[in-house]
Coordinates of C-alpha atoms in Angstrom, one line a residue:
M1 CA -0.1 0.1 0.0
R2 CA 1.4 3.4 -1.0
P3 CA 1.8 5.2 2.3
A4 CA -0.3 8.4 2.6
R5 CA 2.2 10.1 4.9
L6 CA 5.5 9.7 6.7
S7 CA 5.9 9.8 10.5
A8 CA 8.6 12.5 11.6
V9 CA 10.9 9.5 12.5
A10 CA 10.3 7.8 9.1
A11 CA 10.8 10.7 7.1
A12 CA 13.9 11.7 8.8
A13 CA 15.3 8.3 8.1
T14 CA 14.0 8.3 4.5
V15 CA 15.9 11.5 4.0
A16 CA 19.1 10.1 5.3
A17 CA 18.8 7.0 3.4
L18 CA 18.0 8.8 0.1
T19 CA 20.8 11.2 0.6
A20 CA 23.1 8.2 0.6
V21 CA 21.5 7.0 -2.6
T22 CA 21.9 10.6 -4.4
G23 CA 25.7 9.9 -4.7
C24 CA 25.3 7.4 -7.2
T25 CA 22.8 9.0 -9.4
E26 CA 24.7 12.1 -10.2
K27 CA 26.9 10.2 -12.6
G28 CA 26.5 10.8 -16.3
S29 CA 23.3 9.6 -18.0
S30 CA 23.6 6.3 -19.8
T31 CA 20.6 7.4 -22.2
G32 CA 22.1 10.6 -23.7
G33 CA 21.2 14.3 -23.1
E34 CA 18.3 14.4 -25.3
R35 CA 16.6 11.6 -23.3
V36 CA 17.1 13.2 -20.0
V37 CA 14.3 15.2 -18.4
N38 CA 15.2 17.2 -15.3
V39 CA 12.5 17.4 -12.8
T40 CA 12.6 20.1 -10.1
S41 CA 10.1 19.6 -7.3
T42 CA 9.2 22.2 -4.6
D43 CA 6.4 22.7 -2.2
D44 CA 4.1 24.2 -5.0
K45 CA 6.0 23.6 -8.3
C46 CA 6.9 20.6 -10.5
E47 CA 9.2 22.0 -13.3
V48 CA 10.4 19.9 -16.3
S49 CA 13.3 20.9 -18.5
K50 CA 11.5 19.7 -21.7
K51 CA 8.0 18.9 -22.7
E52 CA 9.0 16.6 -25.5
F53 CA 11.6 13.9 -25.6
P54 CA 12.2 10.7 -27.9
A55 CA 10.2 7.6 -27.2
G56 CA 12.2 4.9 -25.8
H57 CA 14.3 5.0 -22.7
V58 CA 13.9 8.1 -20.8
E59 CA 15.7 9.3 -17.6
L60 CA 14.1 11.5 -15.0
A61 CA 16.9 13.4 -13.0
I62 CA 14.7 14.5 -10.0
E63 CA 15.7 17.1 -7.5
N64 CA 13.7 17.9 -4.5
K65 CA 14.1 21.6 -3.7
G66 CA 10.9 21.6 -1.4
S67 CA 10.8 21.2 2.2
K68 CA 8.6 18.1 2.1
V69 CA 9.1 14.5 1.1
T70 CA 8.0 14.1 -2.4
E71 CA 7.1 11.5 -5.0
V72 CA 7.5 11.9 -8.9
Y73 CA 5.3 9.8 -11.4
I74 CA 5.2 9.2 -15.2
L75 CA 1.5 8.6 -15.9
F76 CA -0.5 7.6 -18.8
P77 CA -3.3 10.1 -19.8
D78 CA -5.8 7.9 -17.8
D79 CA -3.7 8.0 -14.8
R80 CA -2.1 4.5 -14.9
I81 CA 1.2 4.5 -13.7
V82 CA 4.3 4.0 -16.2
T83 CA 6.9 4.7 -13.3
E84 CA 7.3 6.2 -10.1
R85 CA 9.9 7.1 -7.3
E86 CA 8.6 7.7 -3.9
N87 CA 10.2 9.1 -0.7
I88 CA 12.4 11.8 -2.4
G89 CA 13.6 13.7 0.7
P90 CA 14.2 17.5 0.9
G91 CA 17.5 18.6 -0.6
T92 CA 18.0 15.2 -2.4
K93 CA 18.3 13.8 -5.9
Q94 CA 17.1 10.7 -7.5
T95 CA 17.4 9.3 -11.2
V96 CA 14.7 7.2 -12.6
T97 CA 15.0 5.4 -15.9
A98 CA 11.8 4.2 -17.6
E99 CA 10.7 2.9 -21.0
V100 CA 8.1 4.8 -22.8
K101 CA 6.2 4.5 -26.2
A102 CA 5.4 7.4 -28.3
G103 CA 2.3 9.2 -26.9
D104 CA 1.3 11.7 -24.4
Y105 CA 2.1 11.4 -20.8
T106 CA 2.0 13.3 -17.5
I107 CA 4.8 13.9 -15.1
A108 CA 3.4 14.5 -11.6
C109 CA 5.2 15.7 -8.4
K110 CA 3.3 14.9 -5.0
P111 CA 4.8 17.2 -2.3
G112 CA 4.0 15.6 1.0
M113 CA 3.0 12.4 -1.1
K114 CA -0.6 13.4 -1.2
G115 CA -3.2 14.2 -3.5
D116 CA -3.2 14.3 -7.4
G117 CA 0.0 16.2 -7.4
I118 CA 1.2 19.2 -9.4
R119 CA 1.4 18.1 -13.1
Q120 CA 2.9 18.8 -16.4
T121 CA 2.0 17.2 -19.9
V122 CA 4.7 15.9 -21.8
K123 CA 5.1 14.0 -25.0
A124 CA 7.4 11.2 -26.3
T125 CA 7.9 11.4 -29.9
G126 CA 9.1 9.0 -32.7
K127 CA 8.4 5.4 -33.2
G128 CA 8.7 4.1 -29.7
A129 CA 11.1 1.9 -27.9
P130 CA 14.3 0.8 -29.5
A131 CA 13.4 -1.5 -32.5
K132 CA 16.1 -4.1 -31.1
R133 CA 16.3 -5.3 -27.6
D134 CA 18.2 -7.9 -25.9
P135 CA 16.1 -11.1 -26.4
R136 CA 16.9 -12.0 -22.9
L137 CA 14.9 -8.9 -21.6
D138 CA 11.9 -9.7 -23.7
K139 CA 12.1 -13.3 -21.9
A140 CA 12.3 -11.7 -18.5
V141 CA 9.1 -9.6 -19.2
A142 CA 7.4 -12.7 -20.3
A143 CA 8.4 -14.6 -17.4
Y144 CA 7.6 -11.8 -15.0
R145 CA 4.1 -11.3 -16.6
E146 CA 3.6 -15.0 -16.0
Y147 CA 4.7 -14.4 -12.3
V148 CA 2.4 -11.6 -11.6
Q149 CA -0.6 -13.5 -13.0
T150 CA 0.3 -16.7 -11.0
Q151 CA 0.5 -14.7 -7.8
A152 CA -2.9 -13.1 -8.6
D153 CA -4.4 -16.4 -9.2
E154 CA -3.0 -18.1 -6.0
T155 CA -4.3 -15.2 -4.1
L156 CA -7.9 -15.4 -4.9
P157 CA -8.7 -18.9 -3.3
K158 CA -6.7 -17.5 0.1
A159 CA -8.6 -14.4 0.0
E160 CA -11.8 -16.5 -0.4
A161 CA -10.8 -18.4 2.5
F162 CA -10.3 -15.1 4.5
A163 CA -13.7 -13.7 3.3
K164 CA -15.6 -17.0 4.2
A165 CA -14.3 -16.9 7.8
V166 CA -15.4 -13.3 8.0
K167 CA -18.8 -14.0 6.7
D168 CA -19.1 -17.0 8.9
G169 CA -18.5 -14.7 11.8
D170 CA -15.4 -16.7 12.8
I171 CA -13.0 -14.2 14.0
E172 CA -10.1 -16.5 15.0
A173 CA -10.3 -18.2 11.6
A174 CA -10.4 -14.8 9.8
K175 CA -7.3 -13.6 11.8
K176 CA -5.4 -16.7 10.6
A177 CA -6.3 -16.5 7.1
Y178 CA -5.6 -12.7 6.9
A179 CA -1.7 -12.5 6.4
P180 CA -1.6 -15.6 3.9
S181 CA -4.2 -13.8 1.9
R182 CA -2.0 -10.8 1.2
I183 CA 1.3 -12.6 0.2
G184 CA 0.8 -12.7 -3.7
W185 CA -0.5 -9.1 -3.5
E186 CA 2.5 -7.9 -1.6
R187 CA 4.9 -9.7 -3.8
T188 CA 3.5 -7.8 -7.0
E189 CA 2.1 -4.6 -5.6
P190 CA 3.6 -2.1 -7.9
V191 CA 1.9 -3.8 -10.9
A192 CA -1.4 -3.8 -8.9
E193 CA -0.9 -0.1 -8.1
S194 CA -0.2 0.7 -11.8
F195 CA -3.8 0.5 -12.7
G196 CA -4.4 3.3 -10.2
D197 CA -8.1 2.4 -9.0
I198 CA -7.6 -1.2 -7.6
D199 CA -5.3 -0.5 -4.8
P200 CA -7.4 2.3 -3.1
K201 CA -10.3 -0.4 -2.9
V202 CA -8.3 -3.3 -1.4
D203 CA -5.4 -2.1 0.4
V204 CA -5.7 1.6 1.7
R205 CA -5.2 2.4 5.3
E206 CA -7.6 4.7 7.2
D207 CA -5.1 7.4 7.0
G208 CA -4.8 7.1 3.2
L209 CA -8.2 7.8 2.4
A210 CA -8.7 10.9 0.1
A211 CA -9.9 14.2 1.4
G212 CA -13.6 14.1 1.8
Q213 CA -13.9 10.2 2.1
D214 CA -15.9 9.0 5.2
P215 CA -14.1 5.8 6.7
A216 CA -17.6 4.6 7.9
T217 CA -18.7 4.4 4.2
D218 CA -15.7 4.7 1.8
W219 CA -12.9 2.6 3.7
T220 CA -13.0 -0.9 2.0
G221 CA -10.5 -3.7 1.7
W222 CA -8.2 -5.7 3.8
H223 CA -7.1 -3.0 6.3
R224 CA -10.8 -2.1 7.1
L225 CA -11.4 -5.8 8.0
E226 CA -8.1 -6.1 9.9
K227 CA -9.3 -3.1 12.1
A228 CA -12.5 -4.8 12.8
L229 CA -10.9 -8.2 13.7
W230 CA -8.1 -7.1 15.9
Q231 CA -9.1 -3.7 17.3
D232 CA -13.0 -3.7 17.2
K233 CA -13.2 -7.6 17.8
K234 CA -16.4 -7.8 16.2
I235 CA -18.0 -8.8 12.8
G236 CA -21.1 -7.2 11.7
D237 CA -23.3 -6.9 8.4
R238 CA -20.9 -4.3 7.2
E239 CA -17.8 -6.4 7.5
K240 CA -19.8 -9.3 5.8
Q241 CA -20.4 -6.9 2.9
L242 CA -16.8 -5.8 2.7
A243 CA -15.6 -9.3 2.5
D244 CA -17.6 -9.9 -0.5
Q245 CA -16.4 -6.4 -1.9
L246 CA -12.8 -7.6 -1.4
I247 CA -13.4 -10.6 -3.6
T248 CA -15.2 -8.7 -6.4
D249 CA -12.1 -6.2 -6.3
L250 CA -9.4 -8.9 -6.2
K251 CA -11.2 -10.8 -9.1
D252 CA -10.9 -7.5 -11.0
W253 CA -7.1 -7.3 -10.3
Q254 CA -6.9 -10.9 -11.2
K255 CA -8.5 -10.4 -14.6
R256 CA -6.4 -7.1 -15.5
V257 CA -3.1 -8.1 -14.0
G258 CA -2.0 -9.8 -17.2
K259 CA -2.6 -6.9 -19.4
A260 CA -0.6 -4.8 -17.3
E261 CA 2.1 -2.4 -19.1
I262 CA 5.5 -4.3 -18.2
T263 CA 9.0 -3.4 -19.5
P264 CA 12.3 -4.2 -18.1
T265 CA 12.7 -0.9 -16.5
S266 CA 9.2 -1.0 -14.8
M267 CA 10.4 -4.4 -13.4
A268 CA 13.5 -2.9 -12.0
N269 CA 11.6 0.3 -10.6
G270 CA 9.1 -1.9 -9.3
A271 CA 11.7 -3.9 -7.3
K272 CA 13.0 -0.6 -5.8
E273 CA 9.4 0.4 -5.1
L274 CA 8.8 -2.8 -3.1
L275 CA 11.8 -1.9 -0.8
D276 CA 10.1 1.7 -0.5
E277 CA 7.1 0.0 0.8
V278 CA 8.9 -1.8 3.3
A279 CA 10.9 1.1 4.5
T280 CA 7.8 3.5 4.8
G281 CA 5.2 0.9 5.8
K282 CA 6.5 -2.5 7.3
V283 CA 9.6 -1.4 9.1
T284 CA 7.6 1.5 10.8
G285 CA 4.8 -1.0 11.8
E286 CA 2.2 1.4 10.3
E287 CA 1.0 -1.0 7.4
E288 CA -0.3 -3.8 9.7
R289 CA -1.0 -1.6 12.8
Y290 CA -3.8 -3.8 14.2
S291 CA -2.6 -7.3 13.4
H292 CA 1.0 -6.6 13.5
T293 CA 1.7 -9.2 10.5
D294 CA 4.2 -6.6 9.1
L295 CA 6.8 -9.2 8.8
V296 CA 4.8 -11.3 6.5
D297 CA 4.4 -8.3 4.1
F298 CA 8.1 -7.4 4.5
K299 CA 9.0 -11.0 3.3
A300 CA 6.7 -11.0 0.4
N301 CA 7.9 -7.5 -0.6
V302 CA 11.5 -8.8 -0.6
E303 CA 10.5 -11.9 -2.4
G304 CA 8.8 -10.1 -5.2
A305 CA 11.6 -7.5 -5.7
E306 CA 14.2 -10.5 -5.9
K307 CA 12.1 -12.1 -8.5
A308 CA 12.4 -9.1 -10.8
Y309 CA 15.9 -8.9 -10.1
E310 CA 16.8 -12.5 -10.7
L311 CA 14.9 -12.3 -14.1
L312 CA 17.0 -9.2 -15.1
K313 CA 20.2 -10.4 -13.5
A314 CA 21.9 -11.8 -16.5
V315 CA 21.8 -8.6 -18.8
A316 CA 22.6 -6.6 -15.5
K317 CA 25.6 -8.5 -14.8
E318 CA 27.2 -7.8 -18.3
N319 CA 26.5 -4.2 -17.9
D320 CA 27.3 -3.7 -14.2
P321 CA 29.0 -6.8 -12.6
A322 CA 29.7 -4.8 -9.5
L323 CA 26.3 -3.9 -9.0
V324 CA 25.2 -7.6 -9.3
T325 CA 27.6 -8.6 -6.9
E326 CA 26.4 -6.1 -4.4
L327 CA 22.8 -6.8 -5.0
D328 CA 23.5 -10.6 -4.5
K329 CA 25.1 -9.7 -1.2
Q330 CA 22.5 -7.5 0.2
F331 CA 19.6 -9.6 -0.9
G332 CA 21.2 -12.6 1.1
A333 CA 21.8 -10.5 4.0
L334 CA 18.3 -9.2 4.2
N335 CA 16.8 -12.6 3.9
T336 CA 19.2 -14.1 6.5
L337 CA 18.2 -11.2 8.9
L338 CA 14.3 -12.0 8.2
D339 CA 14.9 -15.6 8.9
K340 CA 15.8 -14.7 12.5
Y341 CA 12.0 -14.0 13.1
R342 CA 10.6 -17.2 12.0
A343 CA 11.1 -20.8 13.2
D344 CA 10.8 -22.5 9.9
K345 CA 12.3 -20.9 6.8
S346 CA 9.6 -22.5 4.6
S347 CA 6.7 -20.9 6.4
Y348 CA 5.3 -17.5 6.8
D349 CA 4.8 -17.9 10.6
F350 CA 6.8 -14.6 11.5
T351 CA 7.1 -13.0 15.0
S352 CA 4.3 -10.4 15.7
Y353 CA 6.0 -7.0 14.9
D354 CA 4.9 -5.7 18.2
K355 CA 7.3 -7.9 19.8
V356 CA 10.3 -6.8 17.7
G357 CA 12.3 -4.2 19.7
D358 CA 13.6 -0.8 18.7
A359 CA 17.2 -2.1 18.0
D360 CA 15.9 -5.0 16.0
Q361 CA 13.5 -2.6 14.0
K362 CA 16.6 -0.4 13.2
E363 CA 18.5 -3.4 12.1
L364 CA 15.8 -4.4 9.7
S365 CA 15.6 -0.7 8.4
D366 CA 19.5 -0.6 7.9
G367 CA 19.1 -3.7 5.8
V368 CA 16.5 -2.4 3.9
N369 CA 18.4 0.7 3.2
S370 CA 21.4 -1.3 2.3
L371 CA 19.6 -3.1 -0.4
A372 CA 17.5 -0.1 -1.5
E373 CA 20.5 2.0 -2.4
P374 CA 22.1 -0.5 -5.2
L375 CA 18.6 -1.6 -6.2
S376 CA 17.9 2.0 -7.3
K377 CA 20.7 1.4 -10.0
L378 CA 19.2 -1.7 -11.6
A379 CA 16.8 0.1 -14.1
A380 CA 20.0 2.0 -15.6
A381 CA 21.8 -1.3 -15.6
V382 CA 19.5 -3.0 -18.0
V383 CA 19.5 -0.3 -20.7
V384 CA 23.2 0.5 -20.8
K385 CA 24.7 -0.3 -24.1

């Protein structure tokens, strides 16, 4: 779930982590000057250096000159997401590489990571992506598309078991089924979020509701039911209706996920987005604030990021072998760290996050940041010639 806000502590940690990332993003662009769009974000502006650029690989060189954490998107005209970079701290820079076809797009900056953002209309000109692409990348996209579809297909029966327990009024059974029902979603969340309309229905937290929405009537999805089960400790008619609605919305996701726009760079950027999800929601304990099943989501996010990386690894290794060595090291370290919180490495029976102390949470946060920094370079590594 894309966080609606950062706590003061999380924001400070994010700024520190992203300042470290900046050091690796100020090197020369691999895509050439005509393909670089400088994006300057302030608290009330989103300035772009050019309104037109060649279709194919484009690089956003982002600088946040505002006082708030921001995020920057390339959007299709219907607001589907081409690519995004979240949690860009004040005074920091980020570089995002994306692949776009010829057509109209919007670049949006979201100071404070809220609302529709400040927008600029841009155009990608020409015939589209490069005519020739490493066939290994095409195979990677096809394999990843199969992976996200499989995750959606496997999620549905688990979600139906969760929904049935809710409708039966069985609180304990519903609690047991809750976290497993979310694993496939968490592994592939950037693809689900790319549609724009599904994530707010199934995975929004109460503080992520849009301005003017009423939690009593407009809040739907997993986290609304999580609150009913763990905090309210009751299941009423409304919760049973929401269980049915969750399945309807997840079936919509299952039907549409195979048609998502997927490119090698969107896979790489999506892997980084999954680490951002961990940094701003799971490590902070904000995502699963009632059930404290954050480590299940955490592991699923890491697994999804690692899957995208493994599919792109062969090409990235040729272009940037040192990066691949570092990513292998950091994925291994983070997975080893997570294993400390479960007795069986083949299970998702993780320690309740409210039992994880501050020092251990910091260790987890440091592990995430150590992986996120090199992972931010993966998209560029799969397009370097």
